Every structure is written in C-alpha cells, then in structure tokens.
Coordinates of C-alpha atoms in Angstrom, one line a residue:
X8 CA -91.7 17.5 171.8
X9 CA -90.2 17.3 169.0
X10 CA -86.5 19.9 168.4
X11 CA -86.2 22.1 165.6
X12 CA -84.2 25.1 165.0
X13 CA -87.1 27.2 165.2
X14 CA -87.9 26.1 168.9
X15 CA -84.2 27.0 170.2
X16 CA -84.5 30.2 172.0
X17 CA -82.1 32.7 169.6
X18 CA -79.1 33.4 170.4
X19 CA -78.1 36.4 172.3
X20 CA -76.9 39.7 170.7
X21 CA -75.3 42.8 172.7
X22 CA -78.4 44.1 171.7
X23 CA -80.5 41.7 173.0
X24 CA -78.9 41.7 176.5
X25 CA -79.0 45.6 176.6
X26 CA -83.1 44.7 176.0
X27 CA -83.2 42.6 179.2
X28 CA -85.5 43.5 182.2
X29 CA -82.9 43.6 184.6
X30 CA -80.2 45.4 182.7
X31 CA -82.8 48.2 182.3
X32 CA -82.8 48.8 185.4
X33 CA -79.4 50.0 185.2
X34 CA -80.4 52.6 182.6
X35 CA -78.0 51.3 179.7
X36 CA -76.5 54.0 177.2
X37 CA -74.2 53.1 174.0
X38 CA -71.9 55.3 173.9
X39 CA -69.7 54.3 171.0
X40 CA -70.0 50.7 168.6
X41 CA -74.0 51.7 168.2
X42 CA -73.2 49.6 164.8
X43 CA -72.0 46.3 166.3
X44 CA -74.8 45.4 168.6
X45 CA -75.3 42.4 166.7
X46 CA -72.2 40.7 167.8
X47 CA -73.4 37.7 169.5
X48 CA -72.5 37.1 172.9
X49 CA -70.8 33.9 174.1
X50 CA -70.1 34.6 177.6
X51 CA -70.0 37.4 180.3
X52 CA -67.1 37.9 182.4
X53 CA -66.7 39.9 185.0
X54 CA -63.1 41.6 185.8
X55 CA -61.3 44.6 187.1
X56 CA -57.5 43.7 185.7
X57 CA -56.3 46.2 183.4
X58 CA -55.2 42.9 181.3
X59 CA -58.4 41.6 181.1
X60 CA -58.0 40.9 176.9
X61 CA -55.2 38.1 177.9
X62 CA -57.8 36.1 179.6
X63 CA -60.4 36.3 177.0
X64 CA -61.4 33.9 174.0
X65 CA -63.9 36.2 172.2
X66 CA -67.4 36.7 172.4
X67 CA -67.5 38.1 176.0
X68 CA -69.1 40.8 177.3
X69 CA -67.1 42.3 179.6
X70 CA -68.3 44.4 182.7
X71 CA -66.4 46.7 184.5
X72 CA -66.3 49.7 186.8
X73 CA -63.2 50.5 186.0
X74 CA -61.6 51.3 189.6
X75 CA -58.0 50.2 188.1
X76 CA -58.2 52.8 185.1
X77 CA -59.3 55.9 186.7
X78 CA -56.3 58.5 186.5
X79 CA -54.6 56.9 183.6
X80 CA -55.7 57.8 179.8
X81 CA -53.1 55.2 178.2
X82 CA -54.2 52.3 180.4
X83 CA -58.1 53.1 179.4
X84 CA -57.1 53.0 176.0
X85 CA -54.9 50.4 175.7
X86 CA -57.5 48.3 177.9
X87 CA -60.4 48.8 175.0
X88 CA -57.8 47.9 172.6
X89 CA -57.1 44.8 174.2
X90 CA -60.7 43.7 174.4
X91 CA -60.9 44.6 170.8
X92 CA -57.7 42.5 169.9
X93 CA -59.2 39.5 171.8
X94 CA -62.7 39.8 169.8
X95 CA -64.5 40.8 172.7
X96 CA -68.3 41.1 172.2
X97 CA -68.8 44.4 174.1
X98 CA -67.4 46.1 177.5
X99 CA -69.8 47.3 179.7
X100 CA -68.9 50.3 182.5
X101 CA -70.6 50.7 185.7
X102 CA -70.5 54.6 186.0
X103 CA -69.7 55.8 189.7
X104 CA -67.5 54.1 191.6
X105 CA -64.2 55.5 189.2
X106 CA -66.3 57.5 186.8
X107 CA -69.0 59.8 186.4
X108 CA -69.3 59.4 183.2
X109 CA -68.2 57.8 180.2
X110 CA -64.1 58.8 179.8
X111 CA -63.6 60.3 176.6
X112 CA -60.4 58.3 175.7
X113 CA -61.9 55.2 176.4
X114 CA -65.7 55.9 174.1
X115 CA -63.2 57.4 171.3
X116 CA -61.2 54.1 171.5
X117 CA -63.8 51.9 171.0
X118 CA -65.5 54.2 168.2
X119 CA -62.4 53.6 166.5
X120 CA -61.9 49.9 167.1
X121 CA -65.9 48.9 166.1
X122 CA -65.5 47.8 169.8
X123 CA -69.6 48.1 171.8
X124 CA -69.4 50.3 174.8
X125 CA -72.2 50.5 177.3
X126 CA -72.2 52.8 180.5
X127 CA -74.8 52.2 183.3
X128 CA -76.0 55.0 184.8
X129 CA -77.7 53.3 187.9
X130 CA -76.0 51.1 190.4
X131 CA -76.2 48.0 189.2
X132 CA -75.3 44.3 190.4
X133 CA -73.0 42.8 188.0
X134 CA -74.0 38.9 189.4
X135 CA -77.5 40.0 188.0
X136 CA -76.7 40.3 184.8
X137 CA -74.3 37.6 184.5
X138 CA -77.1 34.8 186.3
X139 CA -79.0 36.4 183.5
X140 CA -77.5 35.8 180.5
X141 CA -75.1 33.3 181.6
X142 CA -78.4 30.9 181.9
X143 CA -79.7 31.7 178.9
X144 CA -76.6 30.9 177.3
X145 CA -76.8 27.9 179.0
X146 CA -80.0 26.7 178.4
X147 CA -79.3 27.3 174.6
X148 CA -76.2 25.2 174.8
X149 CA -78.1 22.5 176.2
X150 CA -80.9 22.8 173.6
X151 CA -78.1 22.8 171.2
X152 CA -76.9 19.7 172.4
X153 CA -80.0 17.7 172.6
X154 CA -80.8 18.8 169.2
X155 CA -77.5 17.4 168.1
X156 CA -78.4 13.8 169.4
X157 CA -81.7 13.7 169.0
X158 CA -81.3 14.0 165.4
X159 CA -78.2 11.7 165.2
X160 CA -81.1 8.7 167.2
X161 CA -83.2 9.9 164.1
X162 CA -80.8 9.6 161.2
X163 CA -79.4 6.3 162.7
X164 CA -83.1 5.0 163.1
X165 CA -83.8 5.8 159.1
X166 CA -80.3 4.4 158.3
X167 CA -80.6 0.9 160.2
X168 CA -84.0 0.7 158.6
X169 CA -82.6 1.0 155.2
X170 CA -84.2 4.6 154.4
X171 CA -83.2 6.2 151.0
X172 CA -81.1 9.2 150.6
X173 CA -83.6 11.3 150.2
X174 CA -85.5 9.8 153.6
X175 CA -82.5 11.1 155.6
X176 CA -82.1 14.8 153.7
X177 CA -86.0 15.3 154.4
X178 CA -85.7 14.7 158.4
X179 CA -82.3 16.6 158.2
X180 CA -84.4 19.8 156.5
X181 CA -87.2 19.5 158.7
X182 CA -84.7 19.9 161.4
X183 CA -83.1 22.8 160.4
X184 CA -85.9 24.7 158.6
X185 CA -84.4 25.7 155.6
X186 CA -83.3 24.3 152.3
X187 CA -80.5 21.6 151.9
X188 CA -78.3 20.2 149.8
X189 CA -76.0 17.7 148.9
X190 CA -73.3 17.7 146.1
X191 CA -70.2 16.7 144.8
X192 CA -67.2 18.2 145.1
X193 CA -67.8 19.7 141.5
X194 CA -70.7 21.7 143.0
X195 CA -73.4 19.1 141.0
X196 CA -76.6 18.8 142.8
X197 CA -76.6 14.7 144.4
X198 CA -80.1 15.7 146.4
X199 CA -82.4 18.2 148.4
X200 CA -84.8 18.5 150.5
X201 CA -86.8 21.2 152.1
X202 CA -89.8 23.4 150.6
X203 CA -90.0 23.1 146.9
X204 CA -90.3 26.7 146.6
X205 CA -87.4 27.7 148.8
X206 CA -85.0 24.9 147.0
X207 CA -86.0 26.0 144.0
X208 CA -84.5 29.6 144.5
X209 CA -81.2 28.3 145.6
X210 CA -81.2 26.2 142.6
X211 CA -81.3 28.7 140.0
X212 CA -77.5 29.7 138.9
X213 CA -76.7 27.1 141.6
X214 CA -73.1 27.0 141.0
X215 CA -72.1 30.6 140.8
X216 CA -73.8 31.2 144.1
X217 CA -72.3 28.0 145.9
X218 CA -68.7 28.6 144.9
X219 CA -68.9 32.0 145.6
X220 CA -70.6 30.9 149.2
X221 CA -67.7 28.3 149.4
X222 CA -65.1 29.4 151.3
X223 CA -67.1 31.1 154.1
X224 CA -70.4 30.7 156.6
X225 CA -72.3 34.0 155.7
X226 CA -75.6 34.9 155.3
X227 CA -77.0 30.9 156.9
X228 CA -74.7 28.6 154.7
X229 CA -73.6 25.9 156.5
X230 CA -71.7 23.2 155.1
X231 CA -69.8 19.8 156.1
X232 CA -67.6 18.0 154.2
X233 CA -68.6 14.2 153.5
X234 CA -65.9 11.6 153.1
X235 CA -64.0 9.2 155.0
X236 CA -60.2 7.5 154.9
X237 CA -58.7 10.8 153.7
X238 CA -60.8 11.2 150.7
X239 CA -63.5 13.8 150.5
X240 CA -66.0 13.4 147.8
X241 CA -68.6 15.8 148.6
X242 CA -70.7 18.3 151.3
X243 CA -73.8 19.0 152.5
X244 CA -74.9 22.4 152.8
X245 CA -77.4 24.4 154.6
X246 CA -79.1 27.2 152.8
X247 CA -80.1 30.2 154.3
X248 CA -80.5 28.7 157.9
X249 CA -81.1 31.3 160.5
X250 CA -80.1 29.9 164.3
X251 CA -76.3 30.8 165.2
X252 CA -73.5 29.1 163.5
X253 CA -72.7 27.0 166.4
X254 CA -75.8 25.3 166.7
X255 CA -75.9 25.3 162.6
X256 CA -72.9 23.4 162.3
X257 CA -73.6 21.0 164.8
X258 CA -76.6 19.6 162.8
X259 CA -74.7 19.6 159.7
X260 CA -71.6 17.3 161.4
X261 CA -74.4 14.9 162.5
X262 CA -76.4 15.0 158.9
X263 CA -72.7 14.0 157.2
X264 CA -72.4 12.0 159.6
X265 CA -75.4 10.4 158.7
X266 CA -74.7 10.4 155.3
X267 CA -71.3 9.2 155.2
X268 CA -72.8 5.9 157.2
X269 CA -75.1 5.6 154.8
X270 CA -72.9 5.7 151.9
X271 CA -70.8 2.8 153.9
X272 CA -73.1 0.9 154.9
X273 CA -74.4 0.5 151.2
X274 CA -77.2 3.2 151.1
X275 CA -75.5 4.3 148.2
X276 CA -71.8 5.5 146.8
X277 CA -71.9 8.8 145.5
X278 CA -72.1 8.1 141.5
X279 CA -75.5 6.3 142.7
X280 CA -76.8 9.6 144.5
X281 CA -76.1 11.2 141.1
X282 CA -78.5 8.4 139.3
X283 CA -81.1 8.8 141.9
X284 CA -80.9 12.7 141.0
X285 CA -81.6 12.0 137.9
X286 CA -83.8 9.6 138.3
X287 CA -86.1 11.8 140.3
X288 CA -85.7 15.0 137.4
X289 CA -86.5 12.7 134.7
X290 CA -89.3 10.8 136.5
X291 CA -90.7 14.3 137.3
X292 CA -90.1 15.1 133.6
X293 CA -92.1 12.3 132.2
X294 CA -94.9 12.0 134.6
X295 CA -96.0 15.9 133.9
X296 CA -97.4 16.5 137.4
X297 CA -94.9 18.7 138.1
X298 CA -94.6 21.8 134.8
X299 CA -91.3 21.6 133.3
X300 CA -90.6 25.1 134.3
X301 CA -90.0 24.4 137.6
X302 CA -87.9 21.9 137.1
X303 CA -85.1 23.7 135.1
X304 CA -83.1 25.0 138.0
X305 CA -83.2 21.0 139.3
X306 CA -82.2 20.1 136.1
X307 CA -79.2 22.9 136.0
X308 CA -78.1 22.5 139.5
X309 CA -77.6 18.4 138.3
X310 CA -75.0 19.2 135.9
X311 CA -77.1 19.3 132.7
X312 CA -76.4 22.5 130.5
X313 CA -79.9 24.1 129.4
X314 CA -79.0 27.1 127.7
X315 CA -79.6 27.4 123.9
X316 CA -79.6 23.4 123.6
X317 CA -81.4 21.0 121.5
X318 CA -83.1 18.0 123.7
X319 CA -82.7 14.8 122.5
X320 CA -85.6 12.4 124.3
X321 CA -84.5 8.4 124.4
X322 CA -85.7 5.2 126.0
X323 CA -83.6 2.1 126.0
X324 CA -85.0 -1.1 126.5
X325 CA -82.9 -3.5 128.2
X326 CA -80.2 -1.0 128.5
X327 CA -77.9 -0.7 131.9
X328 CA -77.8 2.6 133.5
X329 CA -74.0 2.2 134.2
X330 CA -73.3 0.9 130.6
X331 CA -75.0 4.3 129.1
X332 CA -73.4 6.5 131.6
X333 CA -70.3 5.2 130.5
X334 CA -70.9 5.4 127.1
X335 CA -72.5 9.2 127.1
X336 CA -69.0 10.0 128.9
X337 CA -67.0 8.3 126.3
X338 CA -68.7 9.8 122.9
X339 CA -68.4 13.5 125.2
X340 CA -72.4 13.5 125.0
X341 CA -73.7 15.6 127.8
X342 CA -77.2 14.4 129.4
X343 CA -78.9 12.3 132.6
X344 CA -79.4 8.5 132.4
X345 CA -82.0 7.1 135.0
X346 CA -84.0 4.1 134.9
X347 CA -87.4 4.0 135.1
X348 CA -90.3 1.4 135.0
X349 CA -90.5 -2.4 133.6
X350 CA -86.7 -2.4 132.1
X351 CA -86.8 0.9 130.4
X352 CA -83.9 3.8 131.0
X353 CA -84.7 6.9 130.0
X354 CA -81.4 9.5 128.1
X355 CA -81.9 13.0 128.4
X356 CA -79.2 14.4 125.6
X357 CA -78.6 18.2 125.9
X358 CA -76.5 19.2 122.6
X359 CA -75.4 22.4 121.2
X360 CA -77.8 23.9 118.8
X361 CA -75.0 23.5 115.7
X362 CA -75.2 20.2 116.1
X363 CA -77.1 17.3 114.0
X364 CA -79.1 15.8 117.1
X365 CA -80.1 13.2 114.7
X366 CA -76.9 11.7 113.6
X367 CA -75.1 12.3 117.3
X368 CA -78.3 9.9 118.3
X369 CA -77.8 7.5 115.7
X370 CA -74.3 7.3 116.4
X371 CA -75.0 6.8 120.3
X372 CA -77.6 3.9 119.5
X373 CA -75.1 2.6 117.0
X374 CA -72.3 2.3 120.0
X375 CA -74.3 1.0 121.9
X376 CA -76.1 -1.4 119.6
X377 CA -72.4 -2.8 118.8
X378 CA -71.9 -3.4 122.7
X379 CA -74.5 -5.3 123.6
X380 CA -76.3 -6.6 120.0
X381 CA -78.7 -5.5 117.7
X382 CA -81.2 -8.7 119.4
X383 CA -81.1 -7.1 122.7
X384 CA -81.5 -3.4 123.1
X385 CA -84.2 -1.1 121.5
X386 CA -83.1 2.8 121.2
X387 CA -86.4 4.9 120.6
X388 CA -86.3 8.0 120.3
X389 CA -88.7 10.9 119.6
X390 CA -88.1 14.1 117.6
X391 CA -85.1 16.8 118.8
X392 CA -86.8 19.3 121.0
X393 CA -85.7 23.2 121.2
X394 CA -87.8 23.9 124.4
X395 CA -87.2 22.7 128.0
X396 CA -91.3 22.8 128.2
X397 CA -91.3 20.1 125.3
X398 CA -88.6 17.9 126.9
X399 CA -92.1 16.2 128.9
X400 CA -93.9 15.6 126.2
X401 CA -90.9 14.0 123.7
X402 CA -90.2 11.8 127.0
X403 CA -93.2 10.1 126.5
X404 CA -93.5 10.0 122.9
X405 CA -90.0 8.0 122.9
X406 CA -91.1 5.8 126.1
X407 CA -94.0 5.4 123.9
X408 CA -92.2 4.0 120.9
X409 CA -89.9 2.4 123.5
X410 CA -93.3 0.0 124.7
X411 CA -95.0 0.1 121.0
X412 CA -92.0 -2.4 119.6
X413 CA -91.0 -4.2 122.9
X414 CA -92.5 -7.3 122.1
X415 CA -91.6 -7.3 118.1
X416 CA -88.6 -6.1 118.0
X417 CA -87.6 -10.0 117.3
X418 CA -89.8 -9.9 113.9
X419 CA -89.1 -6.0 113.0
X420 CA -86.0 -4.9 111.0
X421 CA -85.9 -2.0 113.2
X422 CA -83.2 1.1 112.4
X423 CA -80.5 2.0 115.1
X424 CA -82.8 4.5 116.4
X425 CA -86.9 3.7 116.8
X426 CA -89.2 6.8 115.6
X427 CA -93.0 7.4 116.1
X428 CA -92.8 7.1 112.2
X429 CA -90.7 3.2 112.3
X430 CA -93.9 2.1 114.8
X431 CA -96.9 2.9 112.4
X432 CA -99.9 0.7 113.3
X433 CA -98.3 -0.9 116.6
X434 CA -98.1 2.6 117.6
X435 CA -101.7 3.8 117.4
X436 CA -102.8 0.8 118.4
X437 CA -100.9 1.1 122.3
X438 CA -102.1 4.5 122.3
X439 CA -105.7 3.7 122.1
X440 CA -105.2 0.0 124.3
X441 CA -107.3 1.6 126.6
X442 CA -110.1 2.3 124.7
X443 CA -113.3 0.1 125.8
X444 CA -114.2 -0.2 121.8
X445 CA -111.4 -1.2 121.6
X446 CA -110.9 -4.0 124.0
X447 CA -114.5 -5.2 123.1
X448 CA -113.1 -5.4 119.2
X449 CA -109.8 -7.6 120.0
X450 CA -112.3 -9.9 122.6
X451 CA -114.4 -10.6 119.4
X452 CA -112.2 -11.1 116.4
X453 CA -109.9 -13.5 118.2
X454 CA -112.4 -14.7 120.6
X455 CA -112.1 -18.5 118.8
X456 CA -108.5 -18.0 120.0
X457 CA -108.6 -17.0 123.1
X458 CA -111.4 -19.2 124.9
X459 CA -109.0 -22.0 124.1
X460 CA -105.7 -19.9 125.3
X461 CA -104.2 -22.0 122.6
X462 CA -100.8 -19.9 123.0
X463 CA -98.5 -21.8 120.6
X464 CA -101.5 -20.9 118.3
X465 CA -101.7 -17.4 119.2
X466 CA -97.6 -17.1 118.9
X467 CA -98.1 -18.8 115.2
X468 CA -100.6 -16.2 114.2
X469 CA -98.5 -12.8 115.5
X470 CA -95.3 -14.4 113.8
X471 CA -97.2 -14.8 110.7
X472 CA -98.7 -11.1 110.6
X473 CA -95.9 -9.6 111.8
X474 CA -93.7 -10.8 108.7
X475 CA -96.3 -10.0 106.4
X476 CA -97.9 -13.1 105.8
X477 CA -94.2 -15.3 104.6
X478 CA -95.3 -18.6 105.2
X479 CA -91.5 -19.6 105.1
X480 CA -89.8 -16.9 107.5
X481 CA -92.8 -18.3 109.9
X482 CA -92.0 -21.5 109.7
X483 CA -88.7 -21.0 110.0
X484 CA -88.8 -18.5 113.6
X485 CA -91.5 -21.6 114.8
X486 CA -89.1 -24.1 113.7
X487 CA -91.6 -26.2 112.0
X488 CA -92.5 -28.1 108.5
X489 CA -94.0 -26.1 106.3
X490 CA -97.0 -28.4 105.7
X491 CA -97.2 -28.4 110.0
X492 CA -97.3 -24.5 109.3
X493 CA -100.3 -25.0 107.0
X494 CA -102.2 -27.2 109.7
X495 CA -101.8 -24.7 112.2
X496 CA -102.7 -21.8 110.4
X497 CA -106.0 -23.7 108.7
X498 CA -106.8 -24.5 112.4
X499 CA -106.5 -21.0 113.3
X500 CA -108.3 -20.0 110.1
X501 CA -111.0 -22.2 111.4
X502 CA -111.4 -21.1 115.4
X503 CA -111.6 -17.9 113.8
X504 CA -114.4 -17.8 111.0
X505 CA -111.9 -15.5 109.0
X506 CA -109.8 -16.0 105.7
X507 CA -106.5 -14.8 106.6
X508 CA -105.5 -14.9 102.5
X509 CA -108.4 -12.0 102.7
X510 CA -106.3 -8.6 103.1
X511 CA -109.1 -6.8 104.8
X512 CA -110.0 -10.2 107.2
X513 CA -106.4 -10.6 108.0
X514 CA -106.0 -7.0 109.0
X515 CA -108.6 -6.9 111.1
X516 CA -107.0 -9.9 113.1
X517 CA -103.6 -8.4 113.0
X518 CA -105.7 -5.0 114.4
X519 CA -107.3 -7.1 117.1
X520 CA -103.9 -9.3 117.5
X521 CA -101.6 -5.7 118.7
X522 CA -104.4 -4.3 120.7
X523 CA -104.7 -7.9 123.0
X524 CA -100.8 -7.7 123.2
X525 CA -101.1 -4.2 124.0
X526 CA -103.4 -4.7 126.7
X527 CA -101.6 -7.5 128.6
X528 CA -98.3 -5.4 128.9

C-alpha cells in the first residue's frame, strides 16, 4: 500500500483521548482549559512527585491522583503551574484516593494558566490509558517514519532516472495531499504541483500571503529551506497540509532533500527552475488549452507584474534564452523568456501603461540585433496587448510572424522588429498551408519542378521571386554568371509551362512557391 498523509491515523488531541473507550469508563469531566482540548498529545506520563514539570518536555498528559498534594493549597497550585511552565498537554486527576472532588485551587490554577484539567470520577487504571495512547502514538510514529523513507526510495528512484523538477514536486504533492511549492528566496514561484484548483488559490497575491506565512508553521505551512555549503537559495513549502507538524516536516526535509540532489547532480540550478517556470506559463499561454484567466495567479506568483500593464508578445528566432534573460535584466525590461519549439524563444514584456511598448521593443530587438547580427536573429513581434486574456492570442500572432519569415529572412530587408504587417503574402500564405486547395494548387503550378526535385532549380526560382524579379541580386546570392542565370531560369520557364516576365503567371508561382515552403516546415 501505498503511504500518504491521508492514510496516517491523526494525531491525538486531549480531546481525542478524553473520546477513547476506555477513558470513558472512568467518567471524564473538564473541569477547567475546556478551550485547549486541542493541544496534541505527545506522550502520557504517569507521576505522583509534586515536581513532576522538571521531568517533563511538553506535550504530556499527565495523570495523577494527587496523594502528595492533598492538605496543601500552595503545592496544588504551584504543581499546575509547573506543568503549565513545562508546556504540558493536560493533567488528568484520578478523584478518590486524595480527593473527592476537583480542589478548587488547583481547577482555578489551570483556568488561569489555559492549562486542560480532567478529573475521573470512577476508579480507573492509569496503565490502561497509557497502553492506550502510548500505542497509538506509537504506531503513528512509526507510520511517520516509513512515510519519511518510503518517499526518500521514491524521490531518489525519479532522481537517478533523471526525472524533471516537476516529476519529483508531483510525487512529493501526492504524498502530502495538498498544494506545493517551490521558490526562491525572493518568494518567486520556481514550480508546483498538486490540484490545479487548490494551487491556484495559494497563487493569487502569492507573496503577501507567503511572507506573512514566513516566519511561522500555522494554519498547514510547512516549509524547508533548500541549499547546500552554507548558502540557501530557496524553500519548499507545503500549503495548507493537514497531518501534525511533525510528520509535515519530516516530508518536507526528505522533498529538499530531494531537491537539493537534484539540483547537484545536474537536474537543474535554480535560475533553470525559473526558465522551466516560465516555460510552462508561456507554453500554457500559447497553446490556449488552458484560458488565460487561470493562469494569471501562475503568472504573478513567477515574478511577472500584471496589474495595469501593457503586454508586449515576441518570438526570437535563433535567440538564447540566457542571452535575452540577460539582456531584459540589463535594459530594466520586466517579462518571462522560455524557449519553445524548433529554435524559437518566446518574450513576454509586461510594461507600464505610460510607456511606448513600441519603441521599448524596437530598442530590445535593436540590442539584441547588435549582439548577435542582423543575419542571425528574427525579433517578431505582434501588436501591444492591454488584456491578460489577449496575451494568448498576440503569442501566436508573433510565433506566427516568427515562422512566416524564417526561411527569407536572408532575401527580406526586414525592420528590427517583424509585424503581421512586414510578412504580407508569406503570412497568409502559412496561415492557410494547411488548406487541401491549397496544397493541390502548389502540387500543380510547380509540378514540372518538383517531379524532378531539381533543388538548385527550385532555390534559383525562390531567390528570384523573393527579390522581385532582379536578375542581378539573383545572380549575385547564387554566385553565378548572369547569362548561367538566364539558362537556369529559361529551363525553369520551360519545366513549368509559365512566362515568369508575365506578372500574373509569376505570381501564381511565387503563390504556389511559399505555400510548398510553408508546408515542408
């Protein structure tokens, strides 16, 4: 079977004992601390010293029948004080053997103190009540325990078969039940797991809730620090988990743990959790299967300000990750960088309404353009967007313009930043690759071509359409005589059946020409 948190048996409250078959028997009564029964109990000890508090650690229930405080009003209340000083969970008082009933001294004592105190009116059998709990304590403990390493064998199992980070947070979640997360020590979301639902609600206004959750264990937040040779550089956290604390932590040591191996190991270092973050969010973003809505407190738990901002959508072709990470931090341009699919990374800016989107994206793809050179990076972009629902949608239009000039952008004279507007026919044309007309239309205008795969043909015809028809910028990209330019083209002219001096016939090819390059990408 497999251990969760649900499948511990709880922990035990005063309450909770006072609920037991064979303490009923004894006819339990609270007769002051009726609002602490809730104190868990760690132990139960036994003991007739009026100095009992000196041997205690907290969280025992103490039972006694008093014999060595009958008589003495400032030793009864001095003893409840002592179990109060030492944290005691409750003190239980077998009525009969040195009282009757409940001494006054001692129930206004522990009143005062907050201190549980429970008189048996039957004869009871202390060793009862102590086998009782004692192995139910026990049997948690062990439980405890065997939770502990069985998920350690399971987080070492993911690790050693290279699982990603977010492998190892989904088996620590479904360990624990609830919602967790990782972050840095900046509070900036590095990774969940759990039920989206649940995350979700401990995303929104992450920060405020997690630095004012930071310094203590309340209400089920758990947390370990992750980090290793003196340096801590983040923590995993448990949100809103609801076995005892003890057993809590223990599962969050093993997760960071887990996750510190990981890192070392090279699973990842931390500014690569952050990337994977973002990859996730912006890969969410673009594929719209899940609403944008949902994904704002993701997107505001990872650092990236929402609020009354204009979006800026952007795919770079051929750009680093790292390089534009660096470079958003060096122009003080606030946004997520991830990579997503055949060379293309994806730039989410998030800028202040009173600022020109435009010319703070043009500036970026300028920077940028200078560092690596105009020949080997593509900046596309699509229009500013003033709602997080149209982020989606302008994150396709830009990975659209992104694909529409990636194999032209050596024959375009293409501005800093690439528009739906800068694509024009090359545009439509990807849109509509799909098409079966389509397809069926490119097949039979260049069908002379391609039964032949004459290539160098084929790469002398898009060169020569693409520039507009200049014989000599052709032959000077091909390398080639003009006259050798001439026979090529009257060849092609020929497999084709067309007149490419024809405006309307050499349209038509260029049509066909985009849509076949379209469709092989």
């Amino acid at each position: 079977m497999t251990l969760t948190l649900d499948s511990l048996e709880p922990a035990l409250s005063v309450r909770q004992v006072l609920t037991l078959e064979r303490v009923l028997a004894g006819e339990p009564e609270v007769v002051a601390g009726a609002s602490h029964l809730d104190r868990p109990v760690r132990w139960v000890h036994v003991a007739e010293a009026a100095d009992v508090g000196v041997m205690l650690t907290g969280g025992e229930m103490v039972l006694t029948t008093g014999v060595l405080l009958a008589g003495d009003e400032d030793k009864q209340a001095e003893y409840v004080r002592s179990l109060h000083r030492a944290e005691a969970a409750a003190v239980v008082l077998g009525l009969g053997r040195a009282f009757p009933a409940a001494p006054d001294v001692m129930r206004r004592a522990a009143e005062r103190c907050g201190l549980p105190m429970v008189v048996l009116h039957r004869p009871f059998p202390f060793a009862e009540l102590t086998e009782e709990v004692q192995s139910r304590l026990v049997r948690r403990k062990f439980a405890a325990v065997s939770l502990s390493e069985a998920v350690r064998t399971e987080l070492t199992a993911l690790i050693t078969a290279g699982a990603p980070l977010q492998r190892l947070l989904d088996e620590v979640a479904r360990h624990s039940a609830c919602p967790v997360v990782v972050t840095n020590l900046a509070h900036r979301v590095l990774g969940t797991a759990g039920e989206r639902p649940a995350v979700d609600d401990v995303l929104r206004d992450w920060e405020r809730i997690a630095r004012q959750a930071g310094g203590t264990e309340g209400d089920g937040w758990i947390r370990a620090e992750l980090g290793g040779r003196g340096e801590r550089w983040g923590r995993i956290v448990l949100c809103g988990y609801r076995g005892d604390t003890a057993t809590g932590r223990l599962l969050a040591d093993r997760a960071a743990e887990a996750l510190v191996l990981h890192r070392m190991l090279g699973g990842g270092a931390a500014c690569s959790w952050e990337e994977q973050s973002a990859q996730s969010l912006l890969t969410d973003l673009v594929s719209g299967v899940v609403p944008a809505r949902q994904l704002l407190p993701r997107a505001r738990a990872a650092g990236l300000p929402v609020n009354r901002r204009t979006f800026v959508p952007l795919v770079v072709r051929d750009g680093d990750p790292a390089r534009l990470e660096r470079l958003l931090r060096l122009l003080g341009l606030p946004g997520l960088v991830a990579e997503l699919a055949d060379g293309a990374t994806a730039v989410l800016l998030s800028l202040p309404r009173d600022q020109d989107a435009g010319a703070l994206a043009a500036h970026f793809a300028t920077r940028l353009r200078t560092e690596t050179g105009p020949d080997h990076t593509v900046v596309a972009a699509a229009e500013p967007r003033a709602a997080w629902d149209d982020v989606p949608t302008g994150l396709r239009e830009a990975q659209h313009v992104a694909d529409a000039v990636a194999d032209s952008s050596a024959v375009l004279d293409l501005p800093p930043v690439v528009r739906l507007k800068d694509v024009h026919l090359r545009g439509l044309v990807r849109l509509l690759r799909d098409d079966p007309h389509v397809q069926s239309f490119a097949e039979r205008e260049l069908d002379g071509l391609l039964r032949e795969t004459d290539e160098d043909l084929l790469s002398v015809l898009r060169t020569y359409l693409a520039t507009g028809r200049n014989k000599s910028r052709t032959a000077q990209l091909h390398h080639v005589s003009r006259p050798a330019l001439y026979r090529r083209l009257e060849s092609i002219q020929v497999r084709l059946g067309v007149d490419l001096d024809d405006f309307e016939q050499a349209a038509s090819v260029h049509i066909a020409l985009l849509a076949h390059d379209a469709q092989q990408q």
